[in-house]
Amino acid sequence: MSAEVCRETAEHPRLLKLSSALFYAGSSFLITVVNKTVLTSFRFPSYLFLGIGQMITTIVVLYLAKKSNTVKFPDFDRSVVLKIFPLPLLYVGNHVTGLASTKKLSLPMFTVLRKFTILMTMILEAYLLRKTFSRRVICSVVTIVFGAMVAASSDLAFDVEAYTFILLNDAFTAASGVYTKKKLGDQSLGKYGVLFYNSLIIVLPTLLASVFTGDLHKALSFEDWRNVAFILCFLLSCFMGFVLMYSIVLCSYYNSALTTTVVGAIKNVAVAYIGIFVGGDYMFSWINFLGLSICMSGGLVYSYLTFNSSQPPGGNAEGTEQQKILIPEDLSRKN
C-alpha cells in the first residue's frame, strides 16, 4: 500500500501538485477570515455547532453530487467503517484538543508548538508509509520548527495542561494527515468516499456531544439568527468548511501529508506577515519578526524542493542522498 502511494504521488503532474497546494492554502486562509467573522465579530457562542454545520454541508453536497453522477464513491456497507477507521476518531481528537489548546495558550506559543506537527508528520510517514527523506528536506523542516521557536522565545510561559493539549493536537493532526494519505491509496473509497464517510460517521456523535454539553442550546438561542448578514456568513462558513476539507484531501492526494502540513505552516506565517501591516493586532518585535523570517525561508526551501523536483519529498530517487528515519523494526533487523 505505502509503496503504491509513493509511486502515485511521484506520477502526478507538477501543475496538479502545485495547484492543489495553492488551493489548500487559499481555502485555509479564507475560512480563517470567515470563521473569525462568525465567532468574533458576531460573537457566535459555539465552535462545535459551526463544525457540525460544516460536516452536514459536506455530506449534503457530496450526496447530491453522487446522485447526479458528478462524483463516484461506493455505497455504504459494514466494510466502509473498517476502511475509514481510524480517521473519524482522529478528527474528533484533533477538533477537541485544538479548541482546548487555543483557549489556554498565547498566540506565540500556540504558533511555535503547532509547528511540531511537521516533525510528527515526517516521523509518521517514515513509520506508516515507509518513506525516506533527503537531508535537504529534513533541514528545511528543522528550519521551520527552529524559526517558530525563535518567534515565540519572548513568551515562554509554561502551562502543563496547555502544553499537553497542544502536543496531543499536534499528534492528532499529524496522524490524521498521514492516515488520510494512506486511505487515499485505497481505490475502493477514493477521495470523495474518504471525505463523505468520515463526515457521515462522526456527525451524529458530535451532535450528541453538543446536546449533552449544552452547546447546542447556546447555539440555537443565539440572538442573531434573524440577522441576514449573520446567516449569510454562517452559511458561507459551512460551505467553506466543505471546501477546506476537500482541499486538504486533494492536496494530500496529489502531494504528501508532510507537504500539506508545511503548506499550512507557510500560510500561517504569511498571515502573520500580513498582520504586521493590516489589522493592527500584531505586536511587533524584532525577535518575533526574525523567527517568522526563518520559518518562512524553511518553508520556501521545502516548497522549492517539492515542486521543482520530479520526485516527492518522501520518495526514493536514485542518485539522491537520502536520510532514513529508523523505526523499531529497522533497528531489530540491523541487530
Short mmCIF file of N, CA and C in Angstrom, two decimals, residues 65-212:
data_model
loop_
_atom_site.label_atom_id
_atom_site.label_comp_id
_atom_site.label_asym_id
_atom_site.label_seq_id
_atom_site.Cartn_x
_atom_site.Cartn_y
_atom_site.Cartn_z
N ALA A 65 -24.02 15.32 -5.29
CA ALA A 65 -23.09 15.14 -6.41
C ALA A 65 -23.04 13.68 -6.84
N LYS A 66 -23.15 12.76 -5.87
CA LYS A 66 -23.17 11.33 -6.20
C LYS A 66 -24.46 10.96 -6.93
N LYS A 67 -25.58 11.51 -6.47
CA LYS A 67 -26.86 11.21 -7.11
C LYS A 67 -26.93 11.74 -8.54
N SER A 68 -26.24 12.83 -8.79
CA SER A 68 -26.24 13.42 -10.13
C SER A 68 -25.10 12.86 -11.00
N ASN A 69 -24.39 11.85 -10.46
CA ASN A 69 -23.26 11.21 -11.16
C ASN A 69 -22.10 12.16 -11.45
N THR A 70 -22.02 13.23 -10.66
CA THR A 70 -20.89 14.15 -10.80
C THR A 70 -19.64 13.55 -10.19
N VAL A 71 -19.81 12.86 -9.06
CA VAL A 71 -18.69 12.16 -8.42
C VAL A 71 -19.14 10.72 -8.16
N LYS A 72 -18.16 9.86 -7.90
CA LYS A 72 -18.46 8.45 -7.63
C LYS A 72 -17.71 7.99 -6.38
N PHE A 73 -18.42 7.31 -5.52
CA PHE A 73 -17.82 6.60 -4.39
C PHE A 73 -18.78 5.49 -3.98
N PRO A 74 -18.29 4.46 -3.29
CA PRO A 74 -19.12 3.28 -3.01
C PRO A 74 -20.27 3.57 -2.06
N ASP A 75 -21.34 2.78 -2.19
CA ASP A 75 -22.45 2.87 -1.25
C ASP A 75 -22.02 2.35 0.12
N PHE A 76 -22.77 2.76 1.14
CA PHE A 76 -22.38 2.39 2.50
C PHE A 76 -22.66 0.91 2.77
N ASP A 77 -21.70 0.25 3.40
CA ASP A 77 -21.90 -1.08 3.96
C ASP A 77 -20.98 -1.23 5.16
N ARG A 78 -21.00 -2.38 5.80
CA ARG A 78 -20.22 -2.56 7.03
C ARG A 78 -18.73 -2.41 6.81
N SER A 79 -18.27 -2.78 5.63
CA SER A 79 -16.83 -2.72 5.36
C SER A 79 -16.31 -1.29 5.31
N VAL A 80 -17.20 -0.34 5.03
CA VAL A 80 -16.78 1.06 4.94
C VAL A 80 -16.22 1.55 6.27
N VAL A 81 -16.85 1.14 7.37
CA VAL A 81 -16.39 1.57 8.70
C VAL A 81 -14.97 1.11 8.94
N LEU A 82 -14.67 -0.13 8.58
CA LEU A 82 -13.32 -0.65 8.76
C LEU A 82 -12.32 0.04 7.84
N LYS A 83 -12.78 0.36 6.62
CA LYS A 83 -11.88 1.01 5.66
C LYS A 83 -11.53 2.43 6.07
N ILE A 84 -12.50 3.16 6.66
CA ILE A 84 -12.28 4.56 7.01
C ILE A 84 -11.60 4.71 8.37
N PHE A 85 -11.76 3.70 9.24
CA PHE A 85 -11.16 3.76 10.57
C PHE A 85 -9.63 3.84 10.46
N PRO A 86 -8.94 4.69 11.30
CA PRO A 86 -9.40 5.44 12.47
C PRO A 86 -9.62 6.93 12.20
N LEU A 87 -9.82 7.33 10.94
CA LEU A 87 -9.93 8.75 10.60
C LEU A 87 -10.99 9.51 11.42
N PRO A 88 -12.21 8.96 11.61
CA PRO A 88 -13.21 9.70 12.40
C PRO A 88 -12.74 9.99 13.82
N LEU A 89 -12.10 9.02 14.47
CA LEU A 89 -11.61 9.23 15.83
C LEU A 89 -10.52 10.29 15.87
N LEU A 90 -9.65 10.26 14.88
CA LEU A 90 -8.58 11.25 14.81
C LEU A 90 -9.14 12.64 14.58
N TYR A 91 -10.20 12.73 13.78
CA TYR A 91 -10.83 14.03 13.51
C TYR A 91 -11.41 14.62 14.80
N VAL A 92 -12.10 13.79 15.59
CA VAL A 92 -12.68 14.26 16.85
C VAL A 92 -11.58 14.70 17.81
N GLY A 93 -10.53 13.87 17.93
CA GLY A 93 -9.42 14.22 18.81
C GLY A 93 -8.76 15.51 18.41
N ASN A 94 -8.60 15.70 17.11
CA ASN A 94 -7.98 16.91 16.59
C ASN A 94 -8.84 18.14 16.91
N HIS A 95 -10.14 17.99 16.75
CA HIS A 95 -11.06 19.11 16.98
C HIS A 95 -11.09 19.51 18.46
N VAL A 96 -11.23 18.51 19.35
CA VAL A 96 -11.36 18.79 20.79
C VAL A 96 -10.08 19.38 21.36
N THR A 97 -8.94 18.74 21.08
CA THR A 97 -7.66 19.24 21.61
C THR A 97 -7.29 20.58 21.00
N GLY A 98 -7.70 20.80 19.74
CA GLY A 98 -7.41 22.08 19.10
C GLY A 98 -8.13 23.23 19.78
N LEU A 99 -9.42 23.03 20.11
CA LEU A 99 -10.18 24.07 20.79
C LEU A 99 -9.62 24.33 22.19
N ALA A 100 -9.27 23.25 22.90
CA ALA A 100 -8.76 23.40 24.26
C ALA A 100 -7.43 24.15 24.28
N SER A 101 -6.55 23.80 23.36
CA SER A 101 -5.23 24.45 23.33
C SER A 101 -5.33 25.90 22.88
N THR A 102 -6.27 26.20 21.98
CA THR A 102 -6.45 27.58 21.52
C THR A 102 -6.85 28.49 22.67
N LYS A 103 -7.69 27.99 23.56
CA LYS A 103 -8.17 28.80 24.68
C LYS A 103 -7.11 29.00 25.76
N LYS A 104 -6.20 28.02 25.93
CA LYS A 104 -5.29 28.03 27.06
C LYS A 104 -3.92 28.61 26.75
N LEU A 105 -3.55 28.73 25.46
CA LEU A 105 -2.21 29.19 25.10
C LEU A 105 -2.24 30.57 24.47
N SER A 106 -1.14 31.31 24.69
CA SER A 106 -0.98 32.58 23.98
C SER A 106 -0.72 32.28 22.51
N LEU A 107 -1.00 33.26 21.64
CA LEU A 107 -0.83 33.06 20.21
C LEU A 107 0.61 32.70 19.82
N PRO A 108 1.65 33.36 20.39
CA PRO A 108 3.02 32.99 20.01
C PRO A 108 3.36 31.54 20.35
N MET A 109 2.99 31.09 21.57
CA MET A 109 3.31 29.71 21.95
C MET A 109 2.44 28.71 21.18
N PHE A 110 1.21 29.08 20.89
CA PHE A 110 0.37 28.21 20.07
C PHE A 110 1.02 28.00 18.70
N THR A 111 1.55 29.09 18.14
CA THR A 111 2.19 29.02 16.82
C THR A 111 3.42 28.12 16.83
N VAL A 112 4.28 28.29 17.84
CA VAL A 112 5.51 27.51 17.86
C VAL A 112 5.24 26.03 18.11
N LEU A 113 4.34 25.72 19.04
CA LEU A 113 4.10 24.32 19.36
C LEU A 113 3.33 23.61 18.25
N ARG A 114 2.54 24.34 17.47
CA ARG A 114 1.84 23.72 16.33
C ARG A 114 2.82 23.28 15.24
N LYS A 115 3.97 23.93 15.19
CA LYS A 115 4.96 23.57 14.17
C LYS A 115 5.54 22.17 14.39
N PHE A 116 5.41 21.63 15.61
CA PHE A 116 5.89 20.28 15.86
C PHE A 116 5.05 19.24 15.12
N THR A 117 3.88 19.67 14.62
CA THR A 117 3.08 18.79 13.77
C THR A 117 3.88 18.34 12.55
N ILE A 118 4.72 19.25 12.03
CA ILE A 118 5.51 18.93 10.83
C ILE A 118 6.48 17.79 11.12
N LEU A 119 7.20 17.87 12.25
CA LEU A 119 8.13 16.81 12.63
C LEU A 119 7.40 15.49 12.86
N MET A 120 6.26 15.56 13.56
CA MET A 120 5.48 14.35 13.83
C MET A 120 4.98 13.72 12.53
N THR A 121 4.57 14.56 11.59
CA THR A 121 4.11 14.05 10.30
C THR A 121 5.23 13.33 9.56
N MET A 122 6.43 13.90 9.58
CA MET A 122 7.57 13.28 8.93
C MET A 122 7.88 11.92 9.54
N ILE A 123 7.84 11.85 10.88
CA ILE A 123 8.13 10.58 11.56
C ILE A 123 7.05 9.54 11.25
N LEU A 124 5.78 9.96 11.26
CA LEU A 124 4.70 9.02 10.97
C LEU A 124 4.73 8.54 9.52
N GLU A 125 5.10 9.43 8.59
CA GLU A 125 5.23 8.99 7.20
C GLU A 125 6.34 7.95 7.06
N ALA A 126 7.42 8.14 7.81
CA ALA A 126 8.50 7.15 7.78
C ALA A 126 8.04 5.83 8.37
N TYR A 127 7.25 5.89 9.43
CA TYR A 127 6.82 4.67 10.13
C TYR A 127 5.69 3.95 9.40
N LEU A 128 4.66 4.69 8.98
CA LEU A 128 3.47 4.07 8.39
C LEU A 128 3.58 3.88 6.88
N LEU A 129 4.19 4.86 6.19
CA LEU A 129 4.26 4.80 4.73
C LEU A 129 5.64 4.40 4.21
N ARG A 130 6.58 4.15 5.14
CA ARG A 130 7.93 3.69 4.79
C ARG A 130 8.64 4.68 3.87
N LYS A 131 8.49 5.96 4.14
CA LYS A 131 9.14 6.97 3.30
C LYS A 131 10.52 7.32 3.84
N THR A 132 11.38 7.75 2.94
CA THR A 132 12.67 8.31 3.31
C THR A 132 12.72 9.75 2.81
N PHE A 133 13.55 10.55 3.45
CA PHE A 133 13.61 11.97 3.13
C PHE A 133 15.05 12.40 2.89
N SER A 134 15.26 13.25 1.89
CA SER A 134 16.59 13.78 1.64
C SER A 134 17.00 14.69 2.79
N ARG A 135 18.31 14.83 2.97
CA ARG A 135 18.79 15.68 4.06
C ARG A 135 18.38 17.13 3.87
N ARG A 136 18.24 17.55 2.63
CA ARG A 136 17.81 18.93 2.38
C ARG A 136 16.37 19.14 2.86
N VAL A 137 15.52 18.15 2.63
CA VAL A 137 14.13 18.25 3.10
C VAL A 137 14.08 18.26 4.62
N ILE A 138 14.87 17.38 5.26
CA ILE A 138 14.91 17.34 6.71
C ILE A 138 15.40 18.67 7.28
N CYS A 139 16.43 19.24 6.66
CA CYS A 139 16.97 20.53 7.12
C CYS A 139 15.94 21.65 6.98
N SER A 140 15.16 21.62 5.90
CA SER A 140 14.14 22.66 5.71
C SER A 140 13.05 22.54 6.76
N VAL A 141 12.67 21.31 7.11
CA VAL A 141 11.65 21.11 8.15
C VAL A 141 12.17 21.56 9.51
N VAL A 142 13.42 21.21 9.82
CA VAL A 142 14.02 21.64 11.09
C VAL A 142 14.10 23.17 11.14
N THR A 143 14.38 23.80 10.01
CA THR A 143 14.46 25.26 9.95
C THR A 143 13.11 25.89 10.27
N ILE A 144 12.03 25.31 9.76
CA ILE A 144 10.68 25.83 10.05
C ILE A 144 10.40 25.77 11.54
N VAL A 145 10.69 24.63 12.17
CA VAL A 145 10.45 24.46 13.60
C VAL A 145 11.33 25.41 14.41
N PHE A 146 12.60 25.52 14.03
CA PHE A 146 13.52 26.42 14.73
C PHE A 146 13.05 27.87 14.62
N GLY A 147 12.61 28.28 13.45
CA GLY A 147 12.12 29.64 13.27
C GLY A 147 10.92 29.93 14.15
N ALA A 148 10.03 28.96 14.28
CA ALA A 148 8.86 29.13 15.13
C ALA A 148 9.27 29.27 16.60
N MET A 149 10.28 28.51 17.01
CA MET A 149 10.77 28.60 18.38
C MET A 149 11.39 29.97 18.66
N VAL A 150 12.13 30.48 17.68
CA VAL A 150 12.71 31.83 17.83
C VAL A 150 11.61 32.88 17.93
N ALA A 151 10.59 32.73 17.09
CA ALA A 151 9.49 33.71 17.07
C ALA A 151 8.76 33.77 18.40
N ALA A 152 8.68 32.65 19.10
CA ALA A 152 7.92 32.60 20.35
C ALA A 152 8.83 32.66 21.58
N SER A 153 10.13 32.87 21.38
CA SER A 153 11.08 32.81 22.51
C SER A 153 10.84 33.90 23.54
N SER A 154 10.15 34.96 23.18
CA SER A 154 9.88 36.04 24.13
C SER A 154 8.65 35.76 24.98
N ASP A 155 7.99 34.62 24.74
CA ASP A 155 6.79 34.29 25.50
C ASP A 155 6.87 32.82 25.90
N LEU A 156 7.60 32.53 26.96
CA LEU A 156 7.86 31.15 27.34
C LEU A 156 7.12 30.75 28.62
N ALA A 157 5.94 31.27 28.83
CA ALA A 157 5.14 30.89 29.99
C ALA A 157 4.77 29.42 29.88
N PHE A 158 5.00 28.68 30.94
CA PHE A 158 4.80 27.23 30.90
C PHE A 158 3.51 26.85 31.61
N ASP A 159 2.68 26.08 30.92
CA ASP A 159 1.42 25.59 31.47
C ASP A 159 1.31 24.12 31.07
N VAL A 160 1.41 23.23 32.06
CA VAL A 160 1.44 21.79 31.79
C VAL A 160 0.20 21.34 31.03
N GLU A 161 -0.97 21.76 31.48
CA GLU A 161 -2.22 21.35 30.84
C GLU A 161 -2.30 21.86 29.41
N ALA A 162 -1.93 23.11 29.20
CA ALA A 162 -1.97 23.70 27.86
C ALA A 162 -0.99 23.00 26.93
N TYR A 163 0.23 22.72 27.43
CA TYR A 163 1.23 22.06 26.61
C TYR A 163 0.79 20.64 26.25
N THR A 164 0.13 19.98 27.20
CA THR A 164 -0.37 18.62 26.93
C THR A 164 -1.40 18.64 25.82
N PHE A 165 -2.34 19.58 25.89
CA PHE A 165 -3.39 19.67 24.87
C PHE A 165 -2.80 19.98 23.48
N ILE A 166 -1.85 20.92 23.42
CA ILE A 166 -1.33 21.32 22.11
C ILE A 166 -0.49 20.21 21.50
N LEU A 167 0.27 19.47 22.31
CA LEU A 167 1.07 18.37 21.78
C LEU A 167 0.18 17.20 21.34
N LEU A 168 -0.91 16.98 22.08
CA LEU A 168 -1.88 15.98 21.63
C LEU A 168 -2.53 16.43 20.33
N ASN A 169 -2.82 17.72 20.22
CA ASN A 169 -3.39 18.25 18.99
C ASN A 169 -2.43 18.07 17.82
N ASP A 170 -1.13 18.29 18.05
CA ASP A 170 -0.12 18.05 17.02
C ASP A 170 -0.14 16.59 16.56
N ALA A 171 -0.21 15.69 17.55
CA ALA A 171 -0.18 14.26 17.23
C ALA A 171 -1.43 13.85 16.44
N PHE A 172 -2.61 14.33 16.86
CA PHE A 172 -3.84 14.01 16.15
C PHE A 172 -3.82 14.58 14.72
N THR A 173 -3.31 15.80 14.57
CA THR A 173 -3.24 16.42 13.25
C THR A 173 -2.32 15.64 12.33
N ALA A 174 -1.14 15.27 12.85
CA ALA A 174 -0.17 14.51 12.05
C ALA A 174 -0.73 13.15 11.66
N ALA A 175 -1.31 12.45 12.64
CA ALA A 175 -1.87 11.13 12.37
C ALA A 175 -3.02 11.21 11.37
N SER A 176 -3.86 12.24 11.51
CA SER A 176 -4.98 12.41 10.58
C SER A 176 -4.48 12.62 9.16
N GLY A 177 -3.45 13.45 9.00
CA GLY A 177 -2.90 13.70 7.67
C GLY A 177 -2.30 12.47 7.04
N VAL A 178 -1.52 11.72 7.82
CA VAL A 178 -0.85 10.53 7.28
C VAL A 178 -1.87 9.44 6.97
N TYR A 179 -2.84 9.23 7.86
CA TYR A 179 -3.85 8.20 7.60
C TYR A 179 -4.76 8.59 6.44
N THR A 180 -5.00 9.89 6.26
CA THR A 180 -5.76 10.32 5.08
C THR A 180 -5.03 9.93 3.81
N LYS A 181 -3.72 10.19 3.79
CA LYS A 181 -2.91 9.80 2.63
C LYS A 181 -2.95 8.29 2.42
N LYS A 182 -2.88 7.55 3.51
CA LYS A 182 -2.90 6.08 3.42
C LYS A 182 -4.26 5.59 2.90
N LYS A 183 -5.35 6.18 3.40
CA LYS A 183 -6.68 5.76 2.96
C LYS A 183 -6.93 6.14 1.50
N LEU A 184 -6.30 7.22 1.03
CA LEU A 184 -6.47 7.62 -0.37
C LEU A 184 -5.86 6.59 -1.31
N GLY A 185 -4.96 5.76 -0.80
CA GLY A 185 -4.40 4.69 -1.61
C GLY A 185 -5.38 3.54 -1.80
N ASP A 186 -6.46 3.53 -1.00
CA ASP A 186 -7.49 2.51 -1.13
C ASP A 186 -8.47 2.95 -2.22
N GLN A 187 -8.32 2.38 -3.41
CA GLN A 187 -9.12 2.82 -4.55
C GLN A 187 -10.61 2.53 -4.40
N SER A 188 -10.99 1.66 -3.45
CA SER A 188 -12.40 1.35 -3.27
C SER A 188 -13.17 2.52 -2.64
N LEU A 189 -12.46 3.39 -1.88
CA LEU A 189 -13.10 4.56 -1.30
C LEU A 189 -12.89 5.80 -2.14
N GLY A 190 -11.65 6.07 -2.51
CA GLY A 190 -11.34 7.24 -3.31
C GLY A 190 -11.40 8.54 -2.49
N LYS A 191 -11.10 9.65 -3.15
CA LYS A 191 -11.06 10.95 -2.46
C LYS A 191 -12.43 11.30 -1.86
N TYR A 192 -13.48 11.14 -2.66
CA TYR A 192 -14.80 11.58 -2.22
C TYR A 192 -15.38 10.62 -1.17
N GLY A 193 -15.07 9.35 -1.27
CA GLY A 193 -15.53 8.39 -0.28
C GLY A 193 -14.91 8.65 1.08
N VAL A 194 -13.61 8.96 1.11
CA VAL A 194 -12.94 9.29 2.36
C VAL A 194 -13.57 10.51 3.00
N LEU A 195 -13.83 11.53 2.19
CA LEU A 195 -14.39 12.78 2.68
C LEU A 195 -15.82 12.59 3.18
N PHE A 196 -16.65 11.87 2.39
CA PHE A 196 -18.06 11.69 2.71
C PHE A 196 -18.25 10.84 3.96
N TYR A 197 -17.61 9.67 4.01
CA TYR A 197 -17.85 8.75 5.12
C TYR A 197 -17.19 9.20 6.42
N ASN A 198 -16.12 9.94 6.32
CA ASN A 198 -15.52 10.50 7.54
C ASN A 198 -16.48 11.47 8.21
N SER A 199 -17.13 12.33 7.40
CA SER A 199 -18.11 13.28 7.94
C SER A 199 -19.37 12.56 8.41
N LEU A 200 -19.82 11.57 7.63
CA LEU A 200 -21.07 10.86 7.95
C LEU A 200 -20.97 10.11 9.28
N ILE A 201 -19.84 9.46 9.52
CA ILE A 201 -19.68 8.65 10.72
C ILE A 201 -19.55 9.51 11.96
N ILE A 202 -18.96 10.67 11.82
CA ILE A 202 -18.65 11.48 13.00
C ILE A 202 -19.70 12.52 13.33
N VAL A 203 -20.60 12.84 12.40
CA VAL A 203 -21.53 13.95 12.64
C VAL A 203 -22.51 13.65 13.77
N LEU A 204 -23.03 12.41 13.86
CA LEU A 204 -24.01 12.09 14.90
C LEU A 204 -23.39 12.11 16.29
N PRO A 205 -22.23 11.46 16.52
CA PRO A 205 -21.61 11.57 17.85
C PRO A 205 -21.29 13.01 18.24
N THR A 206 -20.88 13.82 17.27
CA THR A 206 -20.58 15.23 17.56
C THR A 206 -21.84 15.98 17.94
N LEU A 207 -22.94 15.68 17.25
CA LEU A 207 -24.23 16.32 17.57
C LEU A 207 -24.70 15.93 18.97
N LEU A 208 -24.53 14.65 19.33
CA LEU A 208 -24.92 14.18 20.68
C LEU A 208 -24.07 14.86 21.75
N ALA A 209 -22.78 15.01 21.46
CA ALA A 209 -21.90 15.70 22.41
C ALA A 209 -22.33 17.15 22.58
N SER A 210 -22.77 17.77 21.50
CA SER A 210 -23.24 19.14 21.55
C SER A 210 -24.51 19.26 22.41
N VAL A 211 -25.38 18.25 22.32
CA VAL A 211 -26.63 18.26 23.10
C VAL A 211 -26.33 18.09 24.59
N PHE A 212 -25.51 17.10 24.94
CA PHE A 212 -25.25 16.79 26.35
C PHE A 212 -24.43 17.87 27.06
#
